[in-house]
Coordinates of C-alpha atoms and ligand atoms in Angstrom, one line a residue:
X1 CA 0.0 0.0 0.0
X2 CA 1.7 3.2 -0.9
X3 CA 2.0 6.2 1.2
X4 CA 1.7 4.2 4.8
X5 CA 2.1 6.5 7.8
X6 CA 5.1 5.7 10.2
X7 CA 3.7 6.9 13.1
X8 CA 0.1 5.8 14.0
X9 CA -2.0 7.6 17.3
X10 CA -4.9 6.2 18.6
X11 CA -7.5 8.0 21.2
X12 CA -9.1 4.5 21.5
X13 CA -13.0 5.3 22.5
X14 CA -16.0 3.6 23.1
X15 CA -15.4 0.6 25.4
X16 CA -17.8 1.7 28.2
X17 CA -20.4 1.8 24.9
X18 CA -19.8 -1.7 23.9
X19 CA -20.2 -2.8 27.0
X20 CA -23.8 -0.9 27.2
X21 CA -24.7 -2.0 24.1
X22 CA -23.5 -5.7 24.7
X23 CA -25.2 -5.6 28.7
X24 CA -22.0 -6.1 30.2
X25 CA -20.3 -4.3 33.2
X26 CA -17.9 -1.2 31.7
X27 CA -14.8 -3.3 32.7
X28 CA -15.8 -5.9 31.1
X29 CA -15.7 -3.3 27.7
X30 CA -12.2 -2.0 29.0
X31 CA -10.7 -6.1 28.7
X32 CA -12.3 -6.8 25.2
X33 CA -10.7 -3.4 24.0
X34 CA -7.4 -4.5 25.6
X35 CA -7.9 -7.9 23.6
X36 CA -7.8 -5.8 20.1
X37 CA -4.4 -4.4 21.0
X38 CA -2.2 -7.3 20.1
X39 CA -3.7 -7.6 16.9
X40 CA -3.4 -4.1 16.1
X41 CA 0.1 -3.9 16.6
X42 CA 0.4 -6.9 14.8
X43 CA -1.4 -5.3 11.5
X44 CA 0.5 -2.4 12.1
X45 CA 4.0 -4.4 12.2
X46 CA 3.0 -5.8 8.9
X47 CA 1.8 -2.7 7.4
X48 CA 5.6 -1.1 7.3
X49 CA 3.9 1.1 10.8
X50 CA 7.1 1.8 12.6
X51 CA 5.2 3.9 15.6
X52 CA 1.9 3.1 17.3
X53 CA 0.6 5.6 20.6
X54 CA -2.3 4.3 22.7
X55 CA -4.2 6.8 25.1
X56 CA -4.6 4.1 27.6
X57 CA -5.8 6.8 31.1
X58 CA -5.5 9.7 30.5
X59 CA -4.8 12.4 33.5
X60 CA -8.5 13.2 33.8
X61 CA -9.2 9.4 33.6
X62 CA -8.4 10.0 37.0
X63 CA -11.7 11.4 38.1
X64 CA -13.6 8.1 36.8
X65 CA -15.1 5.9 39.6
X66 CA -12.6 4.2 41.9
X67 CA -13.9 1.0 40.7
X68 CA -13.2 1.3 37.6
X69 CA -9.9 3.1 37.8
X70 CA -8.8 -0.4 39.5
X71 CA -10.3 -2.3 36.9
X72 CA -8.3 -0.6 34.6
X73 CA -4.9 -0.7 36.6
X74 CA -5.2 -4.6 36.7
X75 CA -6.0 -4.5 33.3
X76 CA -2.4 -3.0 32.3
X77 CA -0.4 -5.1 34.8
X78 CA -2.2 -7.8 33.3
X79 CA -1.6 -6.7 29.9
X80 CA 2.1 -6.1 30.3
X81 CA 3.3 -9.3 32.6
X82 CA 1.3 -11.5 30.1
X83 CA 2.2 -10.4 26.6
X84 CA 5.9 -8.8 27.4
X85 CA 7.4 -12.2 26.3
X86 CA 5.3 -12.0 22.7
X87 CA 6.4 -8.6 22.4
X88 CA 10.3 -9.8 22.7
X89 CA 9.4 -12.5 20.1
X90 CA 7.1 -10.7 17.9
X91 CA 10.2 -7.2 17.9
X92 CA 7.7 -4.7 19.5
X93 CA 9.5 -2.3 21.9
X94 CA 7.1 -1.4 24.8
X95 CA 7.9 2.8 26.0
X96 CA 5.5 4.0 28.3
X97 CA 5.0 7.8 28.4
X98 CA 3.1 10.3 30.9
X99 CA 2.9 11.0 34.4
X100 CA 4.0 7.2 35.3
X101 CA 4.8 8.4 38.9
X102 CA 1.6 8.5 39.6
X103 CA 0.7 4.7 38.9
X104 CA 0.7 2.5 41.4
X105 CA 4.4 1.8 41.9
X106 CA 3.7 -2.0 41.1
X107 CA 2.4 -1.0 37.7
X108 CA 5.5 1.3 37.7
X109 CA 7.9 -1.8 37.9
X110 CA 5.6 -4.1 35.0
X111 CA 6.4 -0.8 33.3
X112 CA 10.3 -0.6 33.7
X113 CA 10.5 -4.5 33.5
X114 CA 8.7 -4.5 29.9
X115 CA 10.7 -1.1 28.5
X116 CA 13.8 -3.5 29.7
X117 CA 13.1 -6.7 28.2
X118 CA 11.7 -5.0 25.0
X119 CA 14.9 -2.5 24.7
X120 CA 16.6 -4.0 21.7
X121 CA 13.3 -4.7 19.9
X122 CA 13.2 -2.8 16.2
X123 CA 10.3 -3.9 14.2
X124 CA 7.9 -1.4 15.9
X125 CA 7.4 0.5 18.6
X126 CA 4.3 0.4 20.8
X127 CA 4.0 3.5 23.2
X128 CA 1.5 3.6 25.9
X129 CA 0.1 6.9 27.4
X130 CA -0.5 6.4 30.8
X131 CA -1.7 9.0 33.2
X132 CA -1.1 11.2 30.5
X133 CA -1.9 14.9 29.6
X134 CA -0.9 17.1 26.6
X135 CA -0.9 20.0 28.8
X136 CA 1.1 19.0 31.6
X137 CA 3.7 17.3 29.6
X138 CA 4.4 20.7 28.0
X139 CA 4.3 22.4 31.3
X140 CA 7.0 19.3 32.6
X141 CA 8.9 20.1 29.6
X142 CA 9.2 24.2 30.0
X143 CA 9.9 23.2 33.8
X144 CA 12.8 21.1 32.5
X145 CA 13.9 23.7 30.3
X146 CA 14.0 26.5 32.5
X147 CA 15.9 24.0 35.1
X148 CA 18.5 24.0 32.5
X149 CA 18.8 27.8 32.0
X150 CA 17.4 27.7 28.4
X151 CA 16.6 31.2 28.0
X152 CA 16.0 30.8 23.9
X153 CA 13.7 27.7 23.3
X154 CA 13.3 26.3 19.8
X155 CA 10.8 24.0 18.6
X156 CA 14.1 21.2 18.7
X157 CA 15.0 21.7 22.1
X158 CA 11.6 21.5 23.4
X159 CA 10.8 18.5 21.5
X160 CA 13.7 17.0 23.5
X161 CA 11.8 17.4 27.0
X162 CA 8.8 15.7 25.9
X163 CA 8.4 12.3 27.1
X164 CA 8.1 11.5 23.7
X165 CA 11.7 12.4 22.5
X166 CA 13.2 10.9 20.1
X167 CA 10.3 9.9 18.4
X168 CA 9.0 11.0 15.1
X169 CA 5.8 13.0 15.5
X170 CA 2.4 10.9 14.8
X171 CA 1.6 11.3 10.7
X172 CA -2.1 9.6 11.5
X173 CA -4.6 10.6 14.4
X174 CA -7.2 7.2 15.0
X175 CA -10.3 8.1 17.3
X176 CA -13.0 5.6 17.7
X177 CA -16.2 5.9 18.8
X178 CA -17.8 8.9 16.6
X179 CA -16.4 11.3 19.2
X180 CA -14.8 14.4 17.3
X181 CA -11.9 15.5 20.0
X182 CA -8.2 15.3 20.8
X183 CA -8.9 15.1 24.6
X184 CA -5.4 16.7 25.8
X185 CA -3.5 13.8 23.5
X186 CA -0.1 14.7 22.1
X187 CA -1.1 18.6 22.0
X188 CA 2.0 19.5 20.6
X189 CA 3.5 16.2 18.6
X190 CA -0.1 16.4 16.7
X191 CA 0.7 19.7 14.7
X192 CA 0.8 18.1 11.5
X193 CA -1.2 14.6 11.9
X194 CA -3.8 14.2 9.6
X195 CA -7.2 13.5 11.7
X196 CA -9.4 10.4 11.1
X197 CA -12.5 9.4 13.1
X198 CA -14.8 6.3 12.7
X199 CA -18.2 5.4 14.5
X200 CA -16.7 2.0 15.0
X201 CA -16.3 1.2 18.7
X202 CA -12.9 0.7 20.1
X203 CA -13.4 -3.6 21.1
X204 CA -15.0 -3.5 17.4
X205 CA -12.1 -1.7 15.8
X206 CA -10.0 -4.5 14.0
X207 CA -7.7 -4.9 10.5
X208 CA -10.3 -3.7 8.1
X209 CA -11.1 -0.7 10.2
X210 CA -7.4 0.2 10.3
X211 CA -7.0 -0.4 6.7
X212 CA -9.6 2.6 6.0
X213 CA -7.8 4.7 8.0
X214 CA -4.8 3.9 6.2
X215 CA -6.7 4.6 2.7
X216 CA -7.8 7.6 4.2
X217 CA -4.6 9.1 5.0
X218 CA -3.2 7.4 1.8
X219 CA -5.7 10.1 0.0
X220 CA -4.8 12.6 1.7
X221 CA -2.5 15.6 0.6
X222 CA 0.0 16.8 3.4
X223 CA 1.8 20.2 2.6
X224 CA 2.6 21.3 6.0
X225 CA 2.0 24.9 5.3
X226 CA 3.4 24.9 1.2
X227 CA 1.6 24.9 -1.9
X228 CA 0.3 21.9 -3.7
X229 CA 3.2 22.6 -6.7
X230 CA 6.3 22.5 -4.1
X231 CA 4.9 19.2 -2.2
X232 CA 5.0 17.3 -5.6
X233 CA 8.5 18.7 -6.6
X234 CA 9.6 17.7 -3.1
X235 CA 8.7 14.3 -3.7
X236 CA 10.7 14.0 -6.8
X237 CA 13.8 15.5 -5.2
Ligands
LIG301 C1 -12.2 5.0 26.5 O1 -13.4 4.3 26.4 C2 -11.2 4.0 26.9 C3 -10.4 4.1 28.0 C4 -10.5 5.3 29.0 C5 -9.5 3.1 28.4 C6 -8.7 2.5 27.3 C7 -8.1 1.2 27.8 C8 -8.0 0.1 27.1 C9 -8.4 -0.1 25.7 C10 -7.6 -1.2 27.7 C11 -6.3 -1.1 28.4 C12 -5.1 -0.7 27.6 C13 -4.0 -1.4 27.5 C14 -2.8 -0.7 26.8 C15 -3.8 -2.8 28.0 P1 -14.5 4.8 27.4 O2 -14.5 4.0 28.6 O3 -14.4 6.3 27.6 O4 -15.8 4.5 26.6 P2 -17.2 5.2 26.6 O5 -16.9 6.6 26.1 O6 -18.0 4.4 25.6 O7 -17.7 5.2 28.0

Protein backbone atom coordinates (compact mmCIF):
# COMPACT_ATOMS: atom_id res chain seq x y z
CA UNK A 1 0.00 0.00 0.00
CA UNK A 2 1.69 3.22 -0.88
CA UNK A 3 2.00 6.18 1.21
CA UNK A 4 1.71 4.17 4.76
CA UNK A 5 2.10 6.48 7.83
CA UNK A 6 5.08 5.67 10.17
CA UNK A 7 3.67 6.87 13.14
CA UNK A 8 0.10 5.83 14.04
CA UNK A 9 -2.02 7.61 17.30
CA UNK A 10 -4.94 6.16 18.59
CA UNK A 11 -7.49 7.99 21.16
CA UNK A 12 -9.09 4.48 21.52
CA UNK A 13 -13.05 5.30 22.47
CA UNK A 14 -15.96 3.63 23.12
CA UNK A 15 -15.37 0.59 25.37
CA UNK A 16 -17.79 1.72 28.19
CA UNK A 17 -20.44 1.77 24.92
CA UNK A 18 -19.78 -1.68 23.87
CA UNK A 19 -20.20 -2.83 27.04
CA UNK A 20 -23.80 -0.91 27.23
CA UNK A 21 -24.72 -2.03 24.12
CA UNK A 22 -23.52 -5.68 24.73
CA UNK A 23 -25.20 -5.60 28.72
CA UNK A 24 -21.96 -6.11 30.15
CA UNK A 25 -20.27 -4.29 33.23
CA UNK A 26 -17.94 -1.20 31.71
CA UNK A 27 -14.78 -3.30 32.74
CA UNK A 28 -15.83 -5.93 31.12
CA UNK A 29 -15.69 -3.31 27.69
CA UNK A 30 -12.23 -2.04 28.95
CA UNK A 31 -10.68 -6.06 28.72
CA UNK A 32 -12.33 -6.76 25.17
CA UNK A 33 -10.68 -3.42 24.02
CA UNK A 34 -7.44 -4.52 25.57
CA UNK A 35 -7.93 -7.86 23.62
CA UNK A 36 -7.80 -5.80 20.15
CA UNK A 37 -4.36 -4.35 20.98
CA UNK A 38 -2.24 -7.31 20.15
CA UNK A 39 -3.73 -7.58 16.85
CA UNK A 40 -3.39 -4.09 16.08
CA UNK A 41 0.09 -3.92 16.60
CA UNK A 42 0.37 -6.93 14.83
CA UNK A 43 -1.43 -5.33 11.47
CA UNK A 44 0.53 -2.35 12.10
CA UNK A 45 4.00 -4.37 12.15
CA UNK A 46 2.96 -5.82 8.88
CA UNK A 47 1.84 -2.67 7.38
CA UNK A 48 5.62 -1.08 7.29
CA UNK A 49 3.88 1.07 10.77
CA UNK A 50 7.05 1.76 12.62
CA UNK A 51 5.15 3.94 15.56
CA UNK A 52 1.90 3.15 17.26
CA UNK A 53 0.62 5.57 20.59
CA UNK A 54 -2.27 4.26 22.74
CA UNK A 55 -4.22 6.78 25.13
CA UNK A 56 -4.60 4.15 27.58
CA UNK A 57 -5.83 6.84 31.08
CA UNK A 58 -5.54 9.70 30.50
CA UNK A 59 -4.82 12.40 33.53
CA UNK A 60 -8.52 13.22 33.78
CA UNK A 61 -9.22 9.37 33.64
CA UNK A 62 -8.40 10.01 37.05
CA UNK A 63 -11.66 11.36 38.08
CA UNK A 64 -13.60 8.10 36.79
CA UNK A 65 -15.13 5.93 39.63
CA UNK A 66 -12.62 4.19 41.90
CA UNK A 67 -13.95 0.97 40.66
CA UNK A 68 -13.24 1.32 37.61
CA UNK A 69 -9.95 3.05 37.85
CA UNK A 70 -8.77 -0.39 39.54
CA UNK A 71 -10.35 -2.34 36.88
CA UNK A 72 -8.26 -0.56 34.63
CA UNK A 73 -4.87 -0.72 36.62
CA UNK A 74 -5.20 -4.56 36.69
CA UNK A 75 -6.05 -4.55 33.33
CA UNK A 76 -2.44 -3.03 32.26
CA UNK A 77 -0.42 -5.11 34.78
CA UNK A 78 -2.17 -7.77 33.29
CA UNK A 79 -1.62 -6.74 29.86
CA UNK A 80 2.08 -6.09 30.31
CA UNK A 81 3.30 -9.34 32.56
CA UNK A 82 1.29 -11.46 30.07
CA UNK A 83 2.22 -10.36 26.57
CA UNK A 84 5.94 -8.77 27.40
CA UNK A 85 7.38 -12.24 26.28
CA UNK A 86 5.32 -12.01 22.72
CA UNK A 87 6.38 -8.60 22.43
CA UNK A 88 10.26 -9.78 22.72
CA UNK A 89 9.43 -12.51 20.11
CA UNK A 90 7.15 -10.67 17.85
CA UNK A 91 10.18 -7.19 17.95
CA UNK A 92 7.65 -4.70 19.53
CA UNK A 93 9.48 -2.33 21.93
CA UNK A 94 7.07 -1.44 24.77
CA UNK A 95 7.86 2.79 25.99
CA UNK A 96 5.53 3.97 28.33
CA UNK A 97 4.98 7.76 28.35
CA UNK A 98 3.15 10.31 30.87
CA UNK A 99 2.92 10.98 34.37
CA UNK A 100 4.02 7.20 35.28
CA UNK A 101 4.75 8.35 38.88
CA UNK A 102 1.57 8.53 39.56
CA UNK A 103 0.73 4.70 38.87
CA UNK A 104 0.66 2.51 41.40
CA UNK A 105 4.36 1.80 41.87
CA UNK A 106 3.66 -1.99 41.10
CA UNK A 107 2.41 -0.98 37.75
CA UNK A 108 5.54 1.27 37.71
CA UNK A 109 7.87 -1.78 37.92
CA UNK A 110 5.61 -4.09 35.01
CA UNK A 111 6.36 -0.83 33.26
CA UNK A 112 10.29 -0.57 33.72
CA UNK A 113 10.53 -4.48 33.49
CA UNK A 114 8.69 -4.46 29.94
CA UNK A 115 10.74 -1.13 28.48
CA UNK A 116 13.79 -3.46 29.69
CA UNK A 117 13.12 -6.70 28.16
CA UNK A 118 11.72 -5.04 25.01
CA UNK A 119 14.88 -2.50 24.67
CA UNK A 120 16.59 -4.00 21.66
CA UNK A 121 13.30 -4.74 19.93
CA UNK A 122 13.19 -2.82 16.16
CA UNK A 123 10.33 -3.93 14.21
CA UNK A 124 7.92 -1.44 15.89
CA UNK A 125 7.43 0.49 18.62
CA UNK A 126 4.31 0.42 20.80
CA UNK A 127 3.99 3.47 23.16
CA UNK A 128 1.49 3.56 25.90
CA UNK A 129 0.09 6.95 27.40
CA UNK A 130 -0.48 6.45 30.84
CA UNK A 131 -1.70 8.99 33.17
CA UNK A 132 -1.11 11.23 30.48
CA UNK A 133 -1.95 14.85 29.60
CA UNK A 134 -0.87 17.08 26.61
CA UNK A 135 -0.86 20.04 28.76
CA UNK A 136 1.10 19.01 31.58
CA UNK A 137 3.72 17.27 29.56
CA UNK A 138 4.42 20.68 28.00
CA UNK A 139 4.35 22.42 31.33
CA UNK A 140 6.99 19.32 32.57
CA UNK A 141 8.89 20.11 29.56
CA UNK A 142 9.20 24.22 30.04
CA UNK A 143 9.92 23.19 33.78
CA UNK A 144 12.81 21.08 32.52
CA UNK A 145 13.89 23.70 30.29
CA UNK A 146 13.96 26.48 32.55
CA UNK A 147 15.88 24.04 35.05
CA UNK A 148 18.52 24.04 32.47
CA UNK A 149 18.83 27.80 31.96
CA UNK A 150 17.38 27.73 28.44
CA UNK A 151 16.62 31.25 27.96
CA UNK A 152 15.97 30.78 23.93
CA UNK A 153 13.71 27.69 23.35
CA UNK A 154 13.32 26.28 19.78
CA UNK A 155 10.80 24.04 18.65
CA UNK A 156 14.06 21.25 18.65
CA UNK A 157 15.05 21.69 22.14
CA UNK A 158 11.62 21.51 23.36
CA UNK A 159 10.75 18.46 21.50
CA UNK A 160 13.73 17.02 23.46
CA UNK A 161 11.75 17.40 26.98
CA UNK A 162 8.83 15.68 25.86
CA UNK A 163 8.39 12.31 27.05
CA UNK A 164 8.09 11.47 23.69
CA UNK A 165 11.65 12.41 22.54
CA UNK A 166 13.22 10.92 20.06
CA UNK A 167 10.26 9.93 18.41
CA UNK A 168 8.98 10.98 15.09
CA UNK A 169 5.80 12.99 15.46
CA UNK A 170 2.36 10.89 14.82
CA UNK A 171 1.60 11.29 10.67
CA UNK A 172 -2.07 9.60 11.51
CA UNK A 173 -4.57 10.65 14.37
CA UNK A 174 -7.19 7.22 14.95
CA UNK A 175 -10.34 8.13 17.35
CA UNK A 176 -12.98 5.56 17.65
CA UNK A 177 -16.17 5.93 18.80
CA UNK A 178 -17.80 8.90 16.57
CA UNK A 179 -16.36 11.33 19.16
CA UNK A 180 -14.82 14.44 17.26
CA UNK A 181 -11.86 15.55 19.97
CA UNK A 182 -8.20 15.30 20.80
CA UNK A 183 -8.86 15.13 24.61
CA UNK A 184 -5.41 16.71 25.79
CA UNK A 185 -3.53 13.77 23.53
CA UNK A 186 -0.12 14.69 22.09
CA UNK A 187 -1.09 18.64 22.04
CA UNK A 188 2.03 19.49 20.65
CA UNK A 189 3.54 16.20 18.62
CA UNK A 190 -0.05 16.37 16.66
CA UNK A 191 0.68 19.70 14.75
CA UNK A 192 0.81 18.06 11.53
CA UNK A 193 -1.18 14.64 11.88
CA UNK A 194 -3.84 14.16 9.63
CA UNK A 195 -7.16 13.50 11.69
CA UNK A 196 -9.40 10.35 11.13
CA UNK A 197 -12.46 9.45 13.09
CA UNK A 198 -14.82 6.27 12.70
CA UNK A 199 -18.23 5.42 14.54
CA UNK A 200 -16.66 2.03 15.02
CA UNK A 201 -16.30 1.19 18.66
CA UNK A 202 -12.89 0.71 20.11
CA UNK A 203 -13.37 -3.65 21.06
CA UNK A 204 -15.02 -3.52 17.40
CA UNK A 205 -12.13 -1.70 15.78
CA UNK A 206 -9.96 -4.48 13.99
CA UNK A 207 -7.73 -4.89 10.51
CA UNK A 208 -10.29 -3.73 8.11
CA UNK A 209 -11.08 -0.68 10.22
CA UNK A 210 -7.40 0.16 10.30
CA UNK A 211 -7.02 -0.36 6.75
CA UNK A 212 -9.63 2.63 5.96
CA UNK A 213 -7.80 4.66 8.03
CA UNK A 214 -4.76 3.94 6.15
CA UNK A 215 -6.72 4.64 2.70
CA UNK A 216 -7.84 7.58 4.24
CA UNK A 217 -4.59 9.10 5.04
CA UNK A 218 -3.18 7.40 1.80
CA UNK A 219 -5.73 10.08 -0.04
CA UNK A 220 -4.78 12.56 1.71
CA UNK A 221 -2.53 15.62 0.59
CA UNK A 222 0.03 16.84 3.35
CA UNK A 223 1.80 20.20 2.61
CA UNK A 224 2.58 21.26 6.05
CA UNK A 225 1.97 24.90 5.30
CA UNK A 226 3.39 24.90 1.23
CA UNK A 227 1.63 24.94 -1.92
CA UNK A 228 0.32 21.85 -3.67
CA UNK A 229 3.21 22.61 -6.67
CA UNK A 230 6.29 22.47 -4.12
CA UNK A 231 4.86 19.17 -2.21
CA UNK A 232 4.99 17.32 -5.62
CA UNK A 233 8.55 18.70 -6.61
CA UNK A 234 9.60 17.69 -3.14
CA UNK A 235 8.73 14.29 -3.72
CA UNK A 236 10.66 14.01 -6.81
CA UNK A 237 13.77 15.46 -5.19
C1 LIG B 1 -12.16 4.97 26.49
O1 LIG B 1 -13.39 4.31 26.43
C2 LIG B 1 -11.15 4.02 26.90
C3 LIG B 1 -10.41 4.12 28.04
C4 LIG B 1 -10.54 5.27 28.99
C5 LIG B 1 -9.45 3.08 28.42
C6 LIG B 1 -8.70 2.46 27.28
C7 LIG B 1 -8.11 1.22 27.76
C8 LIG B 1 -8.03 0.07 27.06
C9 LIG B 1 -8.42 -0.09 25.66
C10 LIG B 1 -7.55 -1.18 27.70
C11 LIG B 1 -6.29 -1.09 28.45
C12 LIG B 1 -5.13 -0.68 27.64
C13 LIG B 1 -3.99 -1.37 27.51
C14 LIG B 1 -2.80 -0.74 26.84
C15 LIG B 1 -3.84 -2.75 27.98
P1 LIG B 1 -14.54 4.82 27.41
O2 LIG B 1 -14.49 4.00 28.64
O3 LIG B 1 -14.43 6.29 27.61
O4 LIG B 1 -15.80 4.46 26.55
P2 LIG B 1 -17.20 5.23 26.57
O5 LIG B 1 -16.92 6.63 26.09
O6 LIG B 1 -18.00 4.43 25.60
O7 LIG B 1 -17.71 5.17 27.97
Amino acid sequence: MPNIPKHIAIIMDGNGRWAATNGLPRAEGHRRGAERIEAIIEACKNRGIKYITLYAFSEENWMRPGVEVIALMHLLRHFLVSKRQGMVERGVRFRAIGDIARLPSELQQDIKETERMTASCRDITMVVALSYGGRHEICRACNSLLAKGVKDATPELFAAELDTNGMPDPDLLIRTSGEYRISNFLLWQLAYAELYFTETLWPDFDDKALDLAIESYATRERRFGMISEQVVAQGEE
